[in-house]
């Protein structure tokens, strides 16, 4: 979509005149104010930094005519969620030194720090840089952290898949040096204005964020159909081994914008490993040109695909690629859905242990589990690899067989429950951060997840369904950060105290959930689902998952 200067929105103007993401950030970091200007807020997002305020005290401070409690959230890029022990230890230290003492694992295998004050931003960036990590590109209108199924790294055996998330992250990261100038090395005036960007970004970058995920061929823990670009390994009869490439998924919606919707991606083509970068670059260039830069709520690529039609979008990609695209392979009839929890055997006398992290919040709880300390001790004791899963959990991988007991003992001694002790809803439940940090939250999410889990497990237990699994995903608004739109039960904040309840998605992520009830008070969510659980108990097949059951019988 071409826009002239008159039509240009404020955000597009800020991007264009930012001198490749520099703006006035360096100056504003040095002033005595606790916050930054709106212009810097917009550019800071590209640096993985969100300006927030503590919403728990917002009202009281406003009434008392005091300034807000300004804080920053920093998101760290961790391709495929994979980290060395040194990297984990650096994150652990940062969480005490400059953040709120927690490490928040995200649904895209990244890490977030909350509660950082402005003076903490540069020390944090330097600490990350020392361990070859950065927050740059974790947010903003660029390709975000590339997600991949952890088993592609450890169990699939194809060397072209191991490391693919890191490789794609690098290939699509903006090239401007702004982040290192401002946050790490100090200002290097000489390079100002000389940086050029990748052609598919230009000086205004993309209309909005862009998400890529790589699934395991048989298993969809990454929700590959919810991505702007999804990649699924496969074998083509003529082209050989490669990747099926899907386009146009995305889950965010907005109550105030009825033309927004969740959409699952369409298979577009099959690419070999040699072709994948150029085809993704052509998809991104198509989005750069055709995406809506006048309305950020409708700027994601899924709307381009939906509005111009899949065939037209595909032709536009071919024009930018300069050749025809191969037809895609059919997707697997259905994906499996491994939660990666518990022990799994790897090759070469190694194993890995997946550990549940409620709402992804790694912390030491007073009088309760001390997961953060346990993971620190493990990282200090043996050269394991950590993976964050797209379910906000952590995998301790490449554990020598002889050390399995040591790992388990450290966790158990710190009160961490292993997978066989988890409840059937607790095991896979996800929740977004919502209050008090998220500026967009309409209702609580992460903080009330344990209550909701207990309530649903109670409802199942009362009905002889206590051994069945049920996938719950909760968010504080319809942006859908914990992907409730594809969950068996999605509980989505509607007002301060009510939620919309969706049902009928599934762990395989290949179906959108349907709105079941609107504006349900938090305490009534379990009760409202009761009649559906009654039917599942009496009419459901012995191994029929809840989402499949609801899809089969429908909602009257
Ligand atoms: Fe998200 C915005 C948290 C995954 C859709 N998301 C936000 C912000 C930055 C709020 C804001 O704009 O001010 C949240 C930060 C709150 C805080 O205090 O930490 C936030 N999103 C998260 C995380 C941390 C949720 C989590 O529980 O882990 C996830 C971080 C991912 C990462 O590491 O990069 C996260 N967000 C997602 C996903 C799921 C996914 O990508 O697999 C989605 C739905 C998929 C999609 O993109 O369609 C998602 N987040 C959104 C949207 C809606 C975008 C849209 O299409 O309209 C917003 C709002 C926006 O961008 O304006 C949003
Ligand atoms: Fe915030 Fe909404 Fe995302 Fe939750 S779903 S983190 S409330 S933007």
Coordinates of C-alpha atoms and ligand atoms in Angstrom, one line a residue:
X1 CA 0.0 0.0 0.0
X2 CA 1.6 3.3 -1.1
X3 CA 0.9 6.3 1.2
X4 CA 1.9 9.9 0.6
X5 CA 3.2 12.2 3.2
X6 CA -0.3 13.5 4.1
X7 CA -1.6 10.1 4.9
X8 CA 1.4 9.0 6.9
X9 CA 0.5 8.0 10.4
X10 CA 2.4 9.2 13.4
X11 CA 4.1 5.8 13.9
X12 CA 5.1 5.5 10.3
X13 CA 6.6 9.1 10.4
X14 CA 8.5 8.2 13.6
X15 CA 10.0 5.1 12.0
X16 CA 11.0 7.0 8.8
X17 CA 12.7 9.8 10.5
X18 CA 14.3 7.7 13.3
X19 CA 17.7 7.4 11.4
X20 CA 17.4 3.7 11.4
X21 CA 15.9 3.3 14.9
X22 CA 18.1 5.8 16.7
X23 CA 15.8 8.8 17.3
X24 CA 16.5 10.7 20.5
X25 CA 16.8 7.5 22.6
X26 CA 20.4 8.1 23.6
X27 CA 19.7 11.6 24.9
X28 CA 16.5 10.6 26.7
X29 CA 18.3 7.7 28.5
X30 CA 20.7 10.3 29.9
X31 CA 18.1 12.8 31.2
X32 CA 16.8 12.7 34.8
X33 CA 13.2 11.7 33.9
X34 CA 11.9 8.2 34.8
X35 CA 10.2 7.8 31.4
X36 CA 10.7 8.6 27.7
X37 CA 8.7 10.6 25.1
X38 CA 6.0 8.9 23.0
X39 CA 8.4 9.0 20.0
X40 CA 11.1 7.2 21.9
X41 CA 8.5 4.6 23.2
X42 CA 7.7 3.7 19.6
X43 CA 11.4 3.3 18.6
X44 CA 12.3 1.5 21.8
X45 CA 10.0 -1.3 20.8
X46 CA 12.4 -2.2 18.0
X47 CA 15.0 -2.5 20.7
X48 CA 12.9 -5.0 22.6
X49 CA 11.9 -2.5 25.2
X50 CA 8.3 -1.6 26.2
X51 CA 7.6 1.5 28.3
X52 CA 5.0 0.5 31.0
X53 CA 3.7 1.6 34.3
X54 CA 2.7 -0.4 37.3
X55 CA -1.0 -0.6 36.9
X56 CA -1.6 -1.8 40.5
X57 CA -0.7 1.8 41.7
X58 CA -1.9 3.8 38.7
X59 CA -5.2 4.9 40.1
X60 CA -3.9 5.8 43.5
X61 CA -1.1 7.8 42.1
X62 CA -3.3 9.6 39.6
X63 CA -5.8 10.5 42.4
X64 CA -2.9 11.7 44.6
X65 CA -1.6 13.7 41.5
X66 CA 1.7 11.8 41.7
X67 CA 3.6 10.7 38.6
X68 CA 3.0 7.1 37.5
X69 CA 5.3 4.3 38.6
X70 CA 7.2 4.1 35.3
X71 CA 8.9 0.8 34.5
X72 CA 10.2 -1.0 31.4
X73 CA 9.7 -4.5 30.1
X74 CA 12.6 -6.0 28.1
X75 CA 12.2 -9.0 25.9
X76 CA 15.3 -11.0 24.9
X77 CA 15.6 -12.7 21.5
X78 CA 16.3 -16.4 22.1
X79 CA 15.9 -18.2 18.7
X80 CA 14.2 -21.6 19.2
X81 CA 14.4 -20.9 23.0
X82 CA 17.9 -22.5 23.1
X83 CA 20.5 -21.2 25.7
X84 CA 23.8 -22.3 27.1
X85 CA 24.2 -22.5 30.9
X86 CA 26.3 -19.3 30.8
X87 CA 23.5 -17.5 29.0
X88 CA 21.0 -18.7 31.6
X89 CA 23.2 -17.6 34.4
X90 CA 23.5 -14.2 32.9
X91 CA 19.7 -13.9 32.6
X92 CA 19.4 -15.1 36.2
X93 CA 21.8 -12.4 37.4
X94 CA 20.0 -9.7 35.4
X95 CA 16.7 -10.6 37.0
X96 CA 18.1 -9.8 40.4
X97 CA 20.3 -6.9 39.4
X98 CA 18.0 -4.8 37.3
X99 CA 14.5 -6.5 37.1
X100 CA 11.9 -7.7 39.6
X101 CA 13.7 -11.0 40.5
X102 CA 11.7 -13.1 38.0
X103 CA 12.5 -14.5 34.6
X104 CA 9.4 -14.7 32.4
X105 CA 9.5 -17.4 29.7
X106 CA 7.2 -16.4 26.8
X107 CA 4.9 -18.3 24.4
X108 CA 7.5 -17.5 21.7
X109 CA 10.4 -19.1 23.5
X110 CA 11.9 -15.7 24.5
X111 CA 12.5 -14.2 28.0
X112 CA 11.1 -11.1 29.4
X113 CA 12.2 -8.9 32.3
X114 CA 9.7 -6.8 34.1
X115 CA 10.0 -3.8 36.4
X116 CA 13.3 -2.4 35.0
X117 CA 13.8 1.3 35.6
X118 CA 15.4 3.5 32.9
X119 CA 18.9 3.5 34.4
X120 CA 18.8 -0.3 34.3
X121 CA 18.4 -0.5 30.5
X122 CA 22.0 0.0 29.4
X123 CA 23.5 -2.3 32.1
X124 CA 20.9 -4.9 31.1
X125 CA 21.8 -4.6 27.4
X126 CA 25.5 -4.9 28.2
X127 CA 25.0 -8.0 30.3
X128 CA 23.1 -9.6 27.5
X129 CA 25.7 -8.6 24.9
X130 CA 28.5 -10.3 27.0
X131 CA 26.7 -13.6 26.5
X132 CA 25.9 -12.9 22.8
X133 CA 22.2 -12.2 23.5
X134 CA 20.2 -9.0 22.8
X135 CA 16.7 -7.6 23.1
X136 CA 17.0 -5.9 19.7
X137 CA 14.3 -7.1 17.3
X138 CA 12.3 -8.9 20.0
X139 CA 9.5 -6.4 19.4
X140 CA 8.8 -3.8 16.8
X141 CA 7.7 -4.0 13.1
X142 CA 10.3 -6.6 12.1
X143 CA 10.7 -10.4 12.1
X144 CA 10.4 -11.5 15.8
X145 CA 12.0 -14.3 17.7
X146 CA 11.9 -17.3 15.4
X147 CA 10.2 -20.2 17.2
X148 CA 11.0 -23.9 16.6
X149 CA 10.1 -27.2 18.2
X150 CA 12.9 -28.1 20.6
X151 CA 13.0 -31.7 19.3
X152 CA 14.2 -30.4 15.9
X153 CA 17.4 -29.5 17.7
X154 CA 17.9 -32.7 19.7
X155 CA 16.0 -35.6 18.2
X156 CA 15.2 -35.2 14.6
X157 CA 18.7 -35.9 13.2
X158 CA 18.6 -33.6 10.2
X159 CA 21.5 -31.1 10.6
X160 CA 19.7 -28.6 8.4
X161 CA 17.0 -28.4 11.0
X162 CA 19.2 -28.1 14.0
X163 CA 20.0 -24.4 14.3
X164 CA 17.3 -23.3 11.8
X165 CA 15.7 -20.8 14.2
X166 CA 19.0 -19.2 15.0
X167 CA 19.9 -19.0 11.3
X168 CA 16.6 -17.5 10.2
X169 CA 16.7 -15.0 13.2
X170 CA 20.1 -13.8 12.0
X171 CA 19.0 -13.7 8.3
X172 CA 16.0 -11.5 9.0
X173 CA 17.4 -9.3 11.8
X174 CA 17.7 -5.6 10.9
X175 CA 21.2 -4.6 10.1
X176 CA 21.2 -1.1 11.7
X177 CA 23.9 -0.7 14.4
X178 CA 21.6 1.6 16.4
X179 CA 21.1 -0.8 19.3
X180 CA 24.8 -1.4 20.0
X181 CA 25.6 2.3 19.6
X182 CA 22.9 3.4 22.0
X183 CA 22.9 0.7 24.6
X184 CA 26.2 -1.2 24.5
X185 CA 29.2 0.7 23.1
X186 CA 28.1 4.3 23.5
X187 CA 27.3 6.7 20.6
X188 CA 29.4 6.3 17.5
X189 CA 28.6 9.5 15.7
X190 CA 30.6 8.6 12.6
X191 CA 28.3 5.8 11.6
X192 CA 25.2 8.0 11.9
X193 CA 23.1 8.1 8.8
X194 CA 25.4 5.8 6.9
X195 CA 23.6 2.5 7.9
X196 CA 21.6 0.9 5.3
X197 CA 18.9 -1.6 6.0
X198 CA 17.9 -4.9 4.4
X199 CA 15.9 -4.1 1.2
X200 CA 12.8 -5.8 2.6
X201 CA 12.8 -3.4 5.6
X202 CA 13.8 -0.1 4.1
X203 CA 13.6 2.9 6.4
X204 CA 10.0 2.3 7.5
X205 CA 10.5 -1.4 8.3
X206 CA 7.3 -3.5 8.1
X207 CA 3.7 -2.4 8.6
X208 CA 3.6 -4.5 11.9
X209 CA 5.3 -7.4 13.5
X210 CA 6.2 -10.6 11.6
X211 CA 6.3 -14.1 13.1
X212 CA 8.0 -17.2 11.9
X213 CA 7.8 -20.7 13.4
X214 CA 9.2 -24.1 12.4
X215 CA 7.2 -27.2 13.5
X216 CA 8.3 -30.7 13.9
X217 CA 7.0 -32.7 10.9
X218 CA 4.7 -34.8 13.2
X219 CA 4.1 -32.4 16.0
X220 CA 2.9 -28.8 16.4
X221 CA 3.9 -27.5 19.8
X222 CA 4.7 -24.2 18.0
X223 CA 1.2 -23.6 16.7
X224 CA 2.6 -23.3 13.2
X225 CA -0.8 -22.3 11.7
X226 CA -0.9 -19.2 13.9
X227 CA 2.2 -17.6 12.3
X228 CA 2.8 -15.1 9.5
X229 CA 5.1 -17.8 8.0
X230 CA 5.1 -21.4 9.2
X231 CA 7.6 -24.0 8.1
X232 CA 6.9 -27.7 8.3
X233 CA 9.8 -30.1 7.2
X234 CA 8.8 -32.7 4.6
X235 CA 9.9 -34.5 1.4
X236 CA 8.8 -33.4 -2.0
X237 CA 8.6 -36.0 -4.8
X238 CA 10.9 -33.9 -7.1
X239 CA 12.5 -31.2 -5.0
X240 CA 13.5 -33.7 -2.2
X241 CA 14.0 -32.8 1.4
X242 CA 12.8 -29.3 2.4
X243 CA 10.0 -27.3 4.0
X244 CA 6.4 -26.7 3.4
X245 CA 5.9 -23.0 3.7
X246 CA 2.6 -21.6 5.0
X247 CA 1.5 -17.9 5.1
X248 CA -1.1 -15.7 6.7
X249 CA -1.8 -17.0 10.2
X250 CA -2.3 -14.7 13.2
X251 CA -4.6 -14.7 16.3
X252 CA -4.9 -11.2 17.6
X253 CA -8.4 -9.5 17.6
X254 CA -9.7 -6.3 19.0
X255 CA -13.2 -5.7 20.4
X256 CA -13.2 -2.1 19.2
X257 CA -12.4 -3.2 15.6
X258 CA -15.0 -5.7 14.4
X259 CA -13.1 -6.3 11.1
X260 CA -10.2 -7.9 13.0
X261 CA -10.1 -11.7 13.4
X262 CA -8.0 -14.8 14.1
X263 CA -6.9 -16.7 11.0
X264 CA -5.0 -19.9 10.4
X265 CA -2.2 -20.0 7.8
X266 CA -2.6 -21.5 4.3
X267 CA 0.1 -23.7 2.7
X268 CA 1.7 -21.7 -0.1
X269 CA 4.7 -23.6 -1.4
X270 CA 7.4 -26.1 -0.8
X271 CA 11.0 -24.9 -0.6
X272 CA 14.3 -26.6 -0.4
X273 CA 16.7 -25.5 2.3
X274 CA 18.6 -23.5 -0.3
X275 CA 15.5 -21.6 -1.3
X276 CA 13.9 -20.9 2.0
X277 CA 15.6 -17.5 2.8
X278 CA 14.8 -15.9 -0.6
X279 CA 11.2 -17.1 -0.6
X280 CA 10.6 -15.7 3.0
X281 CA 12.3 -12.5 1.9
X282 CA 9.9 -12.3 -1.1
X283 CA 6.9 -12.9 1.3
X284 CA 8.2 -10.1 3.6
X285 CA 8.7 -7.7 0.7
X286 CA 5.1 -8.4 -0.4
X287 CA 3.9 -7.6 3.0
X288 CA 6.1 -4.5 3.2
X289 CA 4.4 -3.3 0.0
X290 CA 0.8 -4.4 0.4
X291 CA 0.3 -4.2 4.2
X292 CA -1.9 -1.5 5.6
X293 CA 0.2 1.3 7.0
X294 CA -2.8 3.5 7.9
X295 CA -4.4 1.4 10.5
X296 CA -2.2 -0.6 12.9
X297 CA -5.1 -2.7 14.1
X298 CA -5.5 -4.1 10.6
X299 CA -1.9 -4.1 9.5
X300 CA -0.8 -7.7 10.0
X301 CA -0.1 -9.8 7.0
X302 CA -3.0 -12.1 7.6
X303 CA -5.3 -9.3 6.5
X304 CA -3.4 -8.8 3.2
X305 CA -3.8 -12.6 2.5
X306 CA -7.5 -12.5 3.5
X307 CA -8.4 -9.3 1.7
X308 CA -6.6 -9.8 -1.6
X309 CA -7.2 -13.5 -1.6
X310 CA -4.6 -16.3 -1.3
X311 CA -4.1 -16.7 -5.1
X312 CA -3.4 -13.0 -5.6
X313 CA -1.1 -12.9 -2.6
X314 CA 0.8 -15.9 -4.0
X315 CA 1.2 -14.1 -7.4
X316 CA 2.5 -11.0 -5.7
X317 CA 5.1 -13.1 -4.0
X318 CA 6.1 -14.7 -7.3
X319 CA 6.5 -11.2 -8.9
X320 CA 8.9 -10.2 -6.1
X321 CA 10.7 -13.5 -6.3
X322 CA 11.0 -13.4 -10.0
X323 CA 9.9 -17.0 -10.6
X324 CA 6.9 -19.3 -10.1
X325 CA 6.4 -21.0 -6.7
X326 CA 6.2 -24.8 -6.5
X327 CA 2.8 -26.2 -5.2
X328 CA 2.8 -26.9 -1.5
X329 CA 2.6 -30.5 -0.1
X330 CA -0.5 -31.4 1.7
X331 CA -0.2 -30.8 5.4
X332 CA -0.1 -33.9 7.7
X333 CA -3.6 -35.2 8.3
X334 CA -3.1 -34.2 11.9
X335 CA -0.3 -33.0 14.0
X336 CA 0.5 -34.6 17.3
X337 CA 0.9 -32.4 20.4
X338 CA 3.9 -33.2 22.7
X339 CA 4.2 -31.0 25.7
X340 CA 7.9 -31.9 26.1
X341 CA 7.4 -32.4 29.9
X342 CA 9.1 -35.2 31.8
X343 CA 12.2 -37.3 30.8
X344 CA 13.0 -38.0 27.2
X345 CA 15.9 -40.1 26.0
X346 CA 18.3 -38.4 23.5
X347 CA 21.1 -40.1 21.6
X348 CA 24.7 -40.6 23.0
X349 CA 23.7 -41.5 26.5
X350 CA 21.9 -38.2 27.2
X351 CA 18.5 -37.3 28.4
X352 CA 16.3 -34.2 28.8
X353 CA 13.8 -33.2 31.4
X354 CA 10.9 -30.9 30.6
X355 CA 9.8 -28.9 33.7
X356 CA 6.5 -27.1 34.0
X357 CA 6.7 -23.4 34.7
X358 CA 3.3 -21.9 35.7
X359 CA 2.6 -19.0 33.3
X360 CA 6.3 -19.1 32.4
X361 CA 7.3 -17.2 35.5
X362 CA 10.6 -18.5 36.8
X363 CA 10.9 -17.3 40.4
X364 CA 11.7 -18.3 44.0
X365 CA 8.4 -18.2 46.0
X366 CA 8.7 -17.5 49.7
X367 CA 7.7 -20.7 51.5
X368 CA 7.1 -22.4 48.1
X369 CA 9.0 -23.7 45.1
X370 CA 12.3 -22.1 44.3
X371 CA 12.7 -22.9 40.6
X372 CA 15.0 -20.0 39.9
X373 CA 17.6 -21.2 42.5
X374 CA 17.2 -24.8 41.3
X375 CA 17.9 -23.9 37.7
X376 CA 20.9 -21.7 38.7
X377 CA 22.4 -24.6 40.7
X378 CA 21.9 -27.0 37.7
X379 CA 23.5 -24.4 35.3
X380 CA 26.4 -24.1 37.7
X381 CA 26.9 -27.8 38.1
X382 CA 26.8 -29.3 34.6
X383 CA 27.1 -28.2 30.9
X384 CA 23.4 -28.8 30.0
X385 CA 21.5 -26.9 27.3
X386 CA 18.2 -25.1 28.2
X387 CA 15.3 -24.8 25.9
X388 CA 12.2 -22.6 26.5
X389 CA 9.1 -24.3 25.0
X390 CA 6.3 -22.5 23.2
X391 CA 4.2 -23.6 26.2
X392 CA 6.3 -21.4 28.5
X393 CA 8.1 -24.4 30.1
X394 CA 11.8 -25.1 30.4
X395 CA 13.7 -28.2 29.2
X396 CA 17.0 -29.1 30.7
X397 CA 18.6 -30.9 27.8
X398 CA 21.7 -32.9 27.1
X399 CA 21.9 -34.2 30.6
X400 CA 24.4 -37.1 30.8
X401 CA 22.5 -40.2 31.9
X402 CA 24.7 -40.5 35.0
X403 CA 23.5 -37.0 36.1
X404 CA 19.7 -37.6 35.8
X405 CA 19.3 -38.3 39.5
X406 CA 21.3 -35.2 40.4
X407 CA 19.1 -32.9 38.3
X408 CA 15.9 -34.5 39.7
X409 CA 17.2 -34.2 43.3
X410 CA 18.1 -30.5 42.9
X411 CA 14.6 -29.7 41.6
X412 CA 12.8 -31.8 44.2
X413 CA 14.9 -30.4 47.0
X414 CA 13.7 -26.9 45.9
X415 CA 10.1 -27.9 45.9
X416 CA 9.7 -28.1 42.2
X417 CA 7.0 -30.6 41.2
X418 CA 7.9 -33.0 38.3
X419 CA 5.5 -33.8 35.4
X420 CA 3.9 -36.9 37.0
X421 CA 2.6 -34.8 39.9
X422 CA 0.9 -32.2 37.7
X423 CA -2.9 -31.8 37.4
X424 CA -4.6 -32.5 34.1
X425 CA -5.3 -28.8 33.4
X426 CA -2.3 -27.4 35.2
X427 CA 0.0 -29.5 32.9
X428 CA -0.6 -27.5 29.7
X429 CA -2.4 -24.3 30.9
X430 CA -1.0 -21.0 29.5
X431 CA -1.6 -17.4 30.6
X432 CA -0.3 -14.1 29.4
X433 CA 1.2 -11.5 31.8
X434 CA -1.7 -9.1 31.7
X435 CA -1.9 -7.0 35.0
X436 CA -0.1 -5.2 36.4
X437 CA 2.4 -4.7 33.6
X438 CA 0.6 -5.0 30.3
X439 CA -0.9 -1.7 29.1
X440 CA -3.5 -3.5 27.0
X441 CA -4.9 -5.8 29.7
X442 CA -8.6 -5.5 30.3
X443 CA -8.6 -8.2 33.0
X444 CA -6.3 -10.4 35.1
X445 CA -4.6 -13.4 33.5
X446 CA -1.3 -14.8 34.9
X447 CA -2.1 -13.9 38.5
X448 CA -5.5 -15.7 38.5
X449 CA -4.4 -18.7 36.4
X450 CA -3.9 -21.0 39.4
X451 CA -7.5 -20.3 40.7
X452 CA -8.9 -21.1 37.2
X453 CA -6.9 -24.3 36.9
X454 CA -8.2 -25.4 40.3
X455 CA -11.7 -24.6 39.4
X456 CA -11.6 -26.5 36.1
X457 CA -9.8 -29.5 37.6
X458 CA -12.5 -29.5 40.3
X459 CA -15.3 -29.6 37.6
X460 CA -13.5 -32.4 35.8
X461 CA -12.9 -34.4 39.0
X462 CA -16.6 -34.2 40.0
X463 CA -17.5 -35.8 36.7
X464 CA -15.2 -38.8 36.4
X465 CA -13.2 -36.8 33.9
X466 CA -10.3 -36.3 36.3
X467 CA -7.9 -38.3 34.2
X468 CA -8.6 -36.6 30.9
X469 CA -6.4 -33.8 29.8
X470 CA -7.8 -30.3 29.0
X471 CA -6.0 -27.5 27.4
X472 CA -6.7 -24.1 29.0
X473 CA -5.3 -20.8 27.7
X474 CA -6.1 -17.5 29.4
X475 CA -5.5 -13.9 28.3
X476 CA -6.3 -10.5 29.7
X477 CA -7.5 -9.2 26.3
X478 CA -8.3 -10.5 22.8
X479 CA -4.8 -9.8 21.5
X480 CA -4.4 -13.5 22.3
X481 CA -0.8 -13.7 23.5
X482 CA -1.3 -17.2 25.0
X483 CA -3.0 -18.3 21.8
X484 CA -6.5 -18.9 23.3
X485 CA -8.0 -18.8 19.8
X486 CA -6.7 -22.3 19.1
X487 CA -7.2 -23.8 22.6
X488 CA -9.7 -26.4 23.8
X489 CA -10.8 -23.8 26.3
X490 CA -9.9 -20.2 25.7
X491 CA -10.7 -17.6 28.5
X492 CA -10.3 -14.1 27.2
X493 CA -10.5 -10.9 29.2
X494 CA -13.6 -8.8 28.2
X495 CA -14.0 -6.3 31.0
X496 CA -12.2 -5.8 34.4
X497 CA -14.1 -8.8 35.9
X498 CA -15.5 -10.8 33.0
X499 CA -14.2 -13.1 30.3
X500 CA -15.4 -14.4 27.0
X501 CA -15.2 -18.2 26.9
X502 CA -14.1 -20.0 23.7
X503 CA -14.2 -23.8 23.2
X504 CA -13.3 -26.4 20.5
X505 CA -9.7 -25.7 19.5
X506 CA -7.2 -28.3 20.2
X507 CA -3.7 -29.1 21.2
X508 CA -2.7 -29.8 17.6
X509 CA -3.4 -26.1 16.8
X510 CA -5.2 -26.9 13.5
X511 CA -8.7 -25.5 14.4
X512 CA -10.0 -22.2 15.7
X513 CA -12.1 -22.2 18.9
X514 CA -15.7 -20.9 18.8
X515 CA -17.1 -18.3 21.1
X516 CA -19.3 -20.1 23.7
X517 CA -20.3 -17.5 26.3
X518 CA -19.6 -13.8 26.6
X519 CA -18.9 -11.6 29.7
X520 CA -18.7 -14.5 32.2
X521 CA -17.6 -13.4 35.7
X522 CA -14.3 -15.0 36.6
X523 CA -15.8 -17.2 39.4
X524 CA -18.4 -18.6 37.0
X525 CA -16.1 -19.8 34.1
X526 CA -15.9 -23.4 35.5
X527 CA -19.7 -23.5 36.1
X528 CA -20.5 -22.2 32.7
X529 CA -18.5 -25.0 31.1
X530 CA -20.3 -27.6 33.3
X531 CA -23.0 -28.5 30.8
X532 CA -20.3 -29.1 28.1
X533 CA -18.3 -31.3 30.5
X534 CA -21.5 -33.2 31.3
X535 CA -22.0 -34.0 27.6
X536 CA -18.3 -34.9 27.2
X537 CA -18.6 -37.3 30.1
X538 CA -21.7 -39.1 28.8
X539 CA -21.3 -38.8 25.0
X540 CA -17.5 -38.5 24.5
X541 CA -15.4 -41.4 23.2
X542 CA -13.0 -42.9 25.8
X543 CA -10.0 -41.1 24.3
X544 CA -11.8 -38.3 22.6
X545 CA -10.2 -34.9 23.5
X546 CA -12.6 -32.2 24.6
X547 CA -11.9 -30.0 21.6
X548 CA -12.5 -32.8 19.2
X549 CA -15.7 -33.7 21.0
X550 CA -17.1 -30.2 20.9
X551 CA -16.2 -30.0 17.2
X552 CA -18.0 -33.3 16.5
X553 CA -21.2 -32.5 18.4
X554 CA -21.3 -28.7 18.0
X555 CA -22.6 -26.1 20.3
X556 CA -26.4 -25.7 20.5
Ligands
LIG1 FE1 1.7 -10.5 22.6 C1 1.1 -7.2 22.6 C2 3.0 -10.3 25.7 C3 2.9 -13.6 22.3 C4 -0.4 -11.0 20.0 N1 2.1 -9.0 23.9 C5 1.8 -7.6 23.6 C6 2.4 -6.7 24.7 C7 3.8 -6.3 24.3 C8 1.5 -5.6 25.2 C9 1.7 -4.3 24.5 O1 1.6 -4.1 23.3 O2 1.8 -3.3 25.3 C10 2.5 -7.8 25.9 C11 3.6 -7.5 27.0 C12 2.9 -7.6 28.3 C13 3.9 -7.7 29.4 O3 3.7 -6.9 30.4 O4 4.8 -8.5 29.4 C14 2.6 -9.1 25.1 N2 2.9 -11.7 23.7 C15 3.2 -11.4 25.0 C16 3.9 -12.7 25.6 C17 5.0 -12.3 26.7 C18 2.8 -13.5 26.3 C19 3.3 -14.7 27.1 O5 2.5 -15.0 28.0 O6 4.3 -15.3 26.9 C20 4.4 -13.3 24.4 C21 5.7 -12.9 23.9 C22 6.2 -13.5 22.7 C23 7.6 -13.2 22.3 O7 8.5 -13.7 23.0 O8 7.8 -12.6 21.3 C24 3.3 -12.9 23.4 N3 1.4 -12.0 21.4 C25 1.9 -13.3 21.5 C26 1.2 -14.2 20.6 C27 1.4 -15.7 20.5 C28 2.5 -16.0 19.5 O9 3.1 -15.2 18.8 O10 2.7 -17.2 19.3 C29 0.2 -13.5 19.9 C30 -0.9 -14.0 19.0 C31 -0.4 -14.4 17.7 C32 -0.4 -13.2 16.8 O11 0.6 -12.4 16.7 O12 -1.4 -13.0 16.1 C33 0.3 -12.1 20.4 N4 0.6 -9.3 21.5 C34 -0.3 -9.7 20.5 C35 -1.0 -8.6 20.0 C36 -2.0 -8.6 18.8 C37 -1.4 -8.4 17.5 C38 -2.4 -8.2 16.4 O13 -2.3 -8.9 15.5 O14 -3.2 -7.3 16.5 C39 -0.5 -7.5 20.7 C40 -1.0 -6.0 20.6 C41 -0.2 -5.2 19.6 O15 0.8 -5.7 19.0 O16 -0.5 -4.1 19.4 C42 0.4 -8.0 21.6
LIG2 FE1 -1.5 -8.0 27.4 FE2 -3.6 -8.8 26.0 FE3 -1.2 -9.9 25.4 FE4 -2.4 -10.5 27.7 S1 -3.2 -10.9 25.7 S2 -0.2 -9.8 27.5 S3 -3.5 -8.6 28.3 S4 -1.8 -7.8 25.2

